[in-house]
Structures are given as C-alpha cells and as structure tokens.
C-alpha atoms as a PDB file:
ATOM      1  CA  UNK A   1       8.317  -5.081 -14.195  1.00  0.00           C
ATOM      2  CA  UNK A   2       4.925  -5.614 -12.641  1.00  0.00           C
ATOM      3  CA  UNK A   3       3.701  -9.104 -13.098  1.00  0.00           C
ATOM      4  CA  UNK A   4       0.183 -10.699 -12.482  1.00  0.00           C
ATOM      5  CA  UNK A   5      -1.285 -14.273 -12.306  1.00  0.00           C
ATOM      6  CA  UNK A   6      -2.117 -14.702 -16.039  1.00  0.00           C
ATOM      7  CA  UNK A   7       1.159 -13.816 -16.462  1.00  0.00           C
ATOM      8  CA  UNK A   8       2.753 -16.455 -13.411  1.00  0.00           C
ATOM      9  CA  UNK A   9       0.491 -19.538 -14.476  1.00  0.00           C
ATOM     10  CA  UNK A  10       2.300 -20.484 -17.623  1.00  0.00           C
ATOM     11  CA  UNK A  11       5.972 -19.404 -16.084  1.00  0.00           C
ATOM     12  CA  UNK A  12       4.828 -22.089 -13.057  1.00  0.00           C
ATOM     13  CA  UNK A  13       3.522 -24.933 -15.254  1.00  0.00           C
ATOM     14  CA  UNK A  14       6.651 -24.637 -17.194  1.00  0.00           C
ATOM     15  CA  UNK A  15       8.330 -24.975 -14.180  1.00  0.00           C
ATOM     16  CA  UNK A  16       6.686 -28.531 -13.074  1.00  0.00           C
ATOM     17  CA  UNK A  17       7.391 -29.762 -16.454  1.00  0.00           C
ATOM     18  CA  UNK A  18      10.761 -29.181 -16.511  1.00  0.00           C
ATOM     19  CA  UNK A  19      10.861 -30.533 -13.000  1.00  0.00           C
ATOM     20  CA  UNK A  20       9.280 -33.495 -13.481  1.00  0.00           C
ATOM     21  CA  UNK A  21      11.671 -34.357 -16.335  1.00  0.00           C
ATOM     22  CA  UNK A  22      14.495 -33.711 -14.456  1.00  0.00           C
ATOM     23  CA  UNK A  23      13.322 -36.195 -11.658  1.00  0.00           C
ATOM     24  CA  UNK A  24      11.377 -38.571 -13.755  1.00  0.00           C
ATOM     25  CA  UNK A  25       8.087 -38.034 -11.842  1.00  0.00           C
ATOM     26  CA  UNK A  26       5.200 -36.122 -12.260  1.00  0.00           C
ATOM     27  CA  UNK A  27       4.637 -36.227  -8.375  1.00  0.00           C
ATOM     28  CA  UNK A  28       7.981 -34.326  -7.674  1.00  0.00           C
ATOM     29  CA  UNK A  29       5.057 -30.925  -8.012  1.00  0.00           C
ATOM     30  CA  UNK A  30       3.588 -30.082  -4.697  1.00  0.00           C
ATOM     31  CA  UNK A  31       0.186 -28.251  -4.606  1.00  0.00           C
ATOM     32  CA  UNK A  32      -0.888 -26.346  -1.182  1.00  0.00           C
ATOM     33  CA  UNK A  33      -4.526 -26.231  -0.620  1.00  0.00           C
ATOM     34  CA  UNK A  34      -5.305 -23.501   2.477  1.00  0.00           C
ATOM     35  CA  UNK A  35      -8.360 -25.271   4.012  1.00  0.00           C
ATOM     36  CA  UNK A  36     -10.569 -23.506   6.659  1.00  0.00           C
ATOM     37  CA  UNK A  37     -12.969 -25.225   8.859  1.00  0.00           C
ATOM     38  CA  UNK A  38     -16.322 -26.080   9.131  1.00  0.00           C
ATOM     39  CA  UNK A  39     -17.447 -24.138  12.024  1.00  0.00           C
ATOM     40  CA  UNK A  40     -15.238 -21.798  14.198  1.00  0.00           C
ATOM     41  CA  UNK A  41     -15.359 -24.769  16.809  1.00  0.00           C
ATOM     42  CA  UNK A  42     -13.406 -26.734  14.283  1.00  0.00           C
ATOM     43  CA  UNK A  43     -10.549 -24.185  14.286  1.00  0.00           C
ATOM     44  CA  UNK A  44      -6.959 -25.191  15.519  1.00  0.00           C
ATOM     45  CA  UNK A  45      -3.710 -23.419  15.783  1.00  0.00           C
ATOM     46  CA  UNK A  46      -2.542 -19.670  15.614  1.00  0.00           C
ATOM     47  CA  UNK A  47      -4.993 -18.888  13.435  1.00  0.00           C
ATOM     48  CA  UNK A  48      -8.521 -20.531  15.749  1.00  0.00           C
ATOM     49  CA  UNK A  49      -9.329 -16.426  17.313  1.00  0.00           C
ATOM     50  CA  UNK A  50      -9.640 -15.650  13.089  1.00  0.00           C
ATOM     51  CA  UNK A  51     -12.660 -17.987  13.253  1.00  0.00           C
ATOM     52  CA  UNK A  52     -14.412 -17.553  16.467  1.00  0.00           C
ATOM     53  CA  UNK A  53     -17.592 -16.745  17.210  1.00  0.00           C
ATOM     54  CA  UNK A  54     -16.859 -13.466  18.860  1.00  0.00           C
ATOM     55  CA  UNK A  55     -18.478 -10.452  17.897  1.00  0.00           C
ATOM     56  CA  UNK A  56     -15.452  -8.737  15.778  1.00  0.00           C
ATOM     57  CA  UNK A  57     -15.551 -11.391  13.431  1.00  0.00           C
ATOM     58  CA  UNK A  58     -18.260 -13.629  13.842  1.00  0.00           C
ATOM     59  CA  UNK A  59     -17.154 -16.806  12.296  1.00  0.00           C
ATOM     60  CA  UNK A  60     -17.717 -15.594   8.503  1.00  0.00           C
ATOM     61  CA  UNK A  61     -15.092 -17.167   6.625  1.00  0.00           C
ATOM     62  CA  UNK A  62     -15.590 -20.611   8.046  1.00  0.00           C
ATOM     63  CA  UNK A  63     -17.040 -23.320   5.382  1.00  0.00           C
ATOM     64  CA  UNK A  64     -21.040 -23.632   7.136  1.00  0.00           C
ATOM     65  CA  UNK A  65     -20.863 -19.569   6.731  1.00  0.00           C
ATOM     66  CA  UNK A  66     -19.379 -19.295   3.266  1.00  0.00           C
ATOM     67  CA  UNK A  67     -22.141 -22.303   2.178  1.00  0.00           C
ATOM     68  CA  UNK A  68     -25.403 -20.535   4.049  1.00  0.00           C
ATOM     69  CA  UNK A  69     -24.558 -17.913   1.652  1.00  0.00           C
ATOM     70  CA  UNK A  70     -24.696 -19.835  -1.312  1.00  0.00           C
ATOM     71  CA  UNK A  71     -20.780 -20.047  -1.739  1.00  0.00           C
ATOM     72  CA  UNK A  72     -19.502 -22.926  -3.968  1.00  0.00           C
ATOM     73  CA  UNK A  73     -16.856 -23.970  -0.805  1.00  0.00           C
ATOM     74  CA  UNK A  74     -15.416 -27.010  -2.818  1.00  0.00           C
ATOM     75  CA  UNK A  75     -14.764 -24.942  -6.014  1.00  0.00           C
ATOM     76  CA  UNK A  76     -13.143 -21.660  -4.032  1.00  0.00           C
ATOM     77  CA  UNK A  77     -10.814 -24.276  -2.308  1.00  0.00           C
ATOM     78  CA  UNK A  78      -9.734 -26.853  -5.230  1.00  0.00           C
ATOM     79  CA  UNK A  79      -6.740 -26.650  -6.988  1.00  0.00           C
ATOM     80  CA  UNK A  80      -7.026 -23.322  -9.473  1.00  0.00           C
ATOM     81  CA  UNK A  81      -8.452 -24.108 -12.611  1.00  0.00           C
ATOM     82  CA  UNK A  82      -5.115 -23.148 -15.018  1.00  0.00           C
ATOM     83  CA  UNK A  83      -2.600 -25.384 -12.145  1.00  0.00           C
ATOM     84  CA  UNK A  84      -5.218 -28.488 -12.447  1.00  0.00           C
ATOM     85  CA  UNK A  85      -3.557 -30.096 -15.301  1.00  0.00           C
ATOM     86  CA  UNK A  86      -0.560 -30.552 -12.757  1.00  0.00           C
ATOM     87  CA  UNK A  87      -2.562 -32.009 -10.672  1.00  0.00           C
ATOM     88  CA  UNK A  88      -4.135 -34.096 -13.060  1.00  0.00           C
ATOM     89  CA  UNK A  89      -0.917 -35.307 -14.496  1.00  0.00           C
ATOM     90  CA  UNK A  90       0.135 -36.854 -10.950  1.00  0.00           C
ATOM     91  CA  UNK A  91       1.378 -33.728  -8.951  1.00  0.00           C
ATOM     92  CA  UNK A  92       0.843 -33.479  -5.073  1.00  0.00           C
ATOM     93  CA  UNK A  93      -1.923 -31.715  -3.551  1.00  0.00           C
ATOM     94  CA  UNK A  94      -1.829 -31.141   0.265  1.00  0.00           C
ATOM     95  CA  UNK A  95      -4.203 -29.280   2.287  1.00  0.00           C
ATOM     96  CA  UNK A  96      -2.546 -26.975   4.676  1.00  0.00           C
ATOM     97  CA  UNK A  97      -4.393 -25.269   7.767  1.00  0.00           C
ATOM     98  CA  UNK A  98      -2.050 -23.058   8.395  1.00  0.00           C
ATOM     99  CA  UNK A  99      -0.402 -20.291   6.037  1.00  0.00           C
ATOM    100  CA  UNK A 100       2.932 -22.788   6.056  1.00  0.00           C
ATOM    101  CA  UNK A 101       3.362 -24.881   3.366  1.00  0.00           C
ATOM    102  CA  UNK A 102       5.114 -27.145   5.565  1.00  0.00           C
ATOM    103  CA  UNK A 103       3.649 -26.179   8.911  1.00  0.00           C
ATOM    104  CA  UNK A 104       3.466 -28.480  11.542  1.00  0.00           C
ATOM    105  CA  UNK A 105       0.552 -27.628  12.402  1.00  0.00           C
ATOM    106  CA  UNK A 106      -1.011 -28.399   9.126  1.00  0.00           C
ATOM    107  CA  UNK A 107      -2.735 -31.844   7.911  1.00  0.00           C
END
C-alpha cells in the first residue's frame, strides 16, 4: 500500500511518544535539519560542486539566492510544521550539511 506524508506524520509522532515514555525523556527524539549555505563559497564537503558558481548550476539553491528571490529561507528549513510539537515538547533538532544524519561531516 502506497503511503504519503499526511499519512507518515501521525504514525511518526506516535512513535516519539511512545519513545519518550519508554526512556523517560522527551529529548530521546532526534530532528535532522538539512541546512545549505549562504553563498556557494560557504559550501563544504561532497556536496560544495552542487553549490558553485559554475555555469551548470549557478549557485541557485544556496540561502542569498533562495532570499533575492523572495524565499522565506528560515521557514523552508525549520522543523515541519505537523513534527514541531516534538520539537516543542523537548526533542532534538540538529542541523546536518550533509544528506547523513550522522555524517561527520555535518555540524
């Protein structure tokens, strides 16, 4: 059966819950946020050539290029709206720069 994110947001805040009262913390919940940079200067790791300046893809998904075009940056990288209550109720949000969770590369 074909599933889609109305359907998973429920199923994954059920999921913290019953976490966090297994463990006895509401910080047991970890959040990713995938955070790009500013400018393509401020690109590191495997994924810097994604960002550059050259021609093919001319730096347009870095944050000064999303913002010039009237973007709201902050709001397209915060937690998701429906997981915010488990953020709000204590779990952990870590911003990732890398597509890893638990890359090294990432901050």
């Amino acid at each position: 059966p074909s599933m889609n994110a109305n359907d998973l947001w429920p199923r994954q805040m059920a999921l913290a819950q019953k976490l966090a009262h297994f463990t006895g913390r509401n910080d047991s919940t970890f959040l990713t946020r995938f955070m790009i940079p500013r400018t393509p200067e401020d690109a590191r790791g495997a994924m810097k050539h994604y960002y550059s300046s050259e021609p093919r893809s001319r730096g347009i998904a870095t944050r000064q290029a999303l913002e010039s075009q009237g973007i709201d940056v902050e709001r397209l990288l915060g937690v998701l709206p429906a997981l915010q209550p488990l953020a709000a109720a204590g779990a952990q949000v870590v911003d990732r720069t890398g597509f890893g969770a638990f890359a090294e590369s990432s901050s």
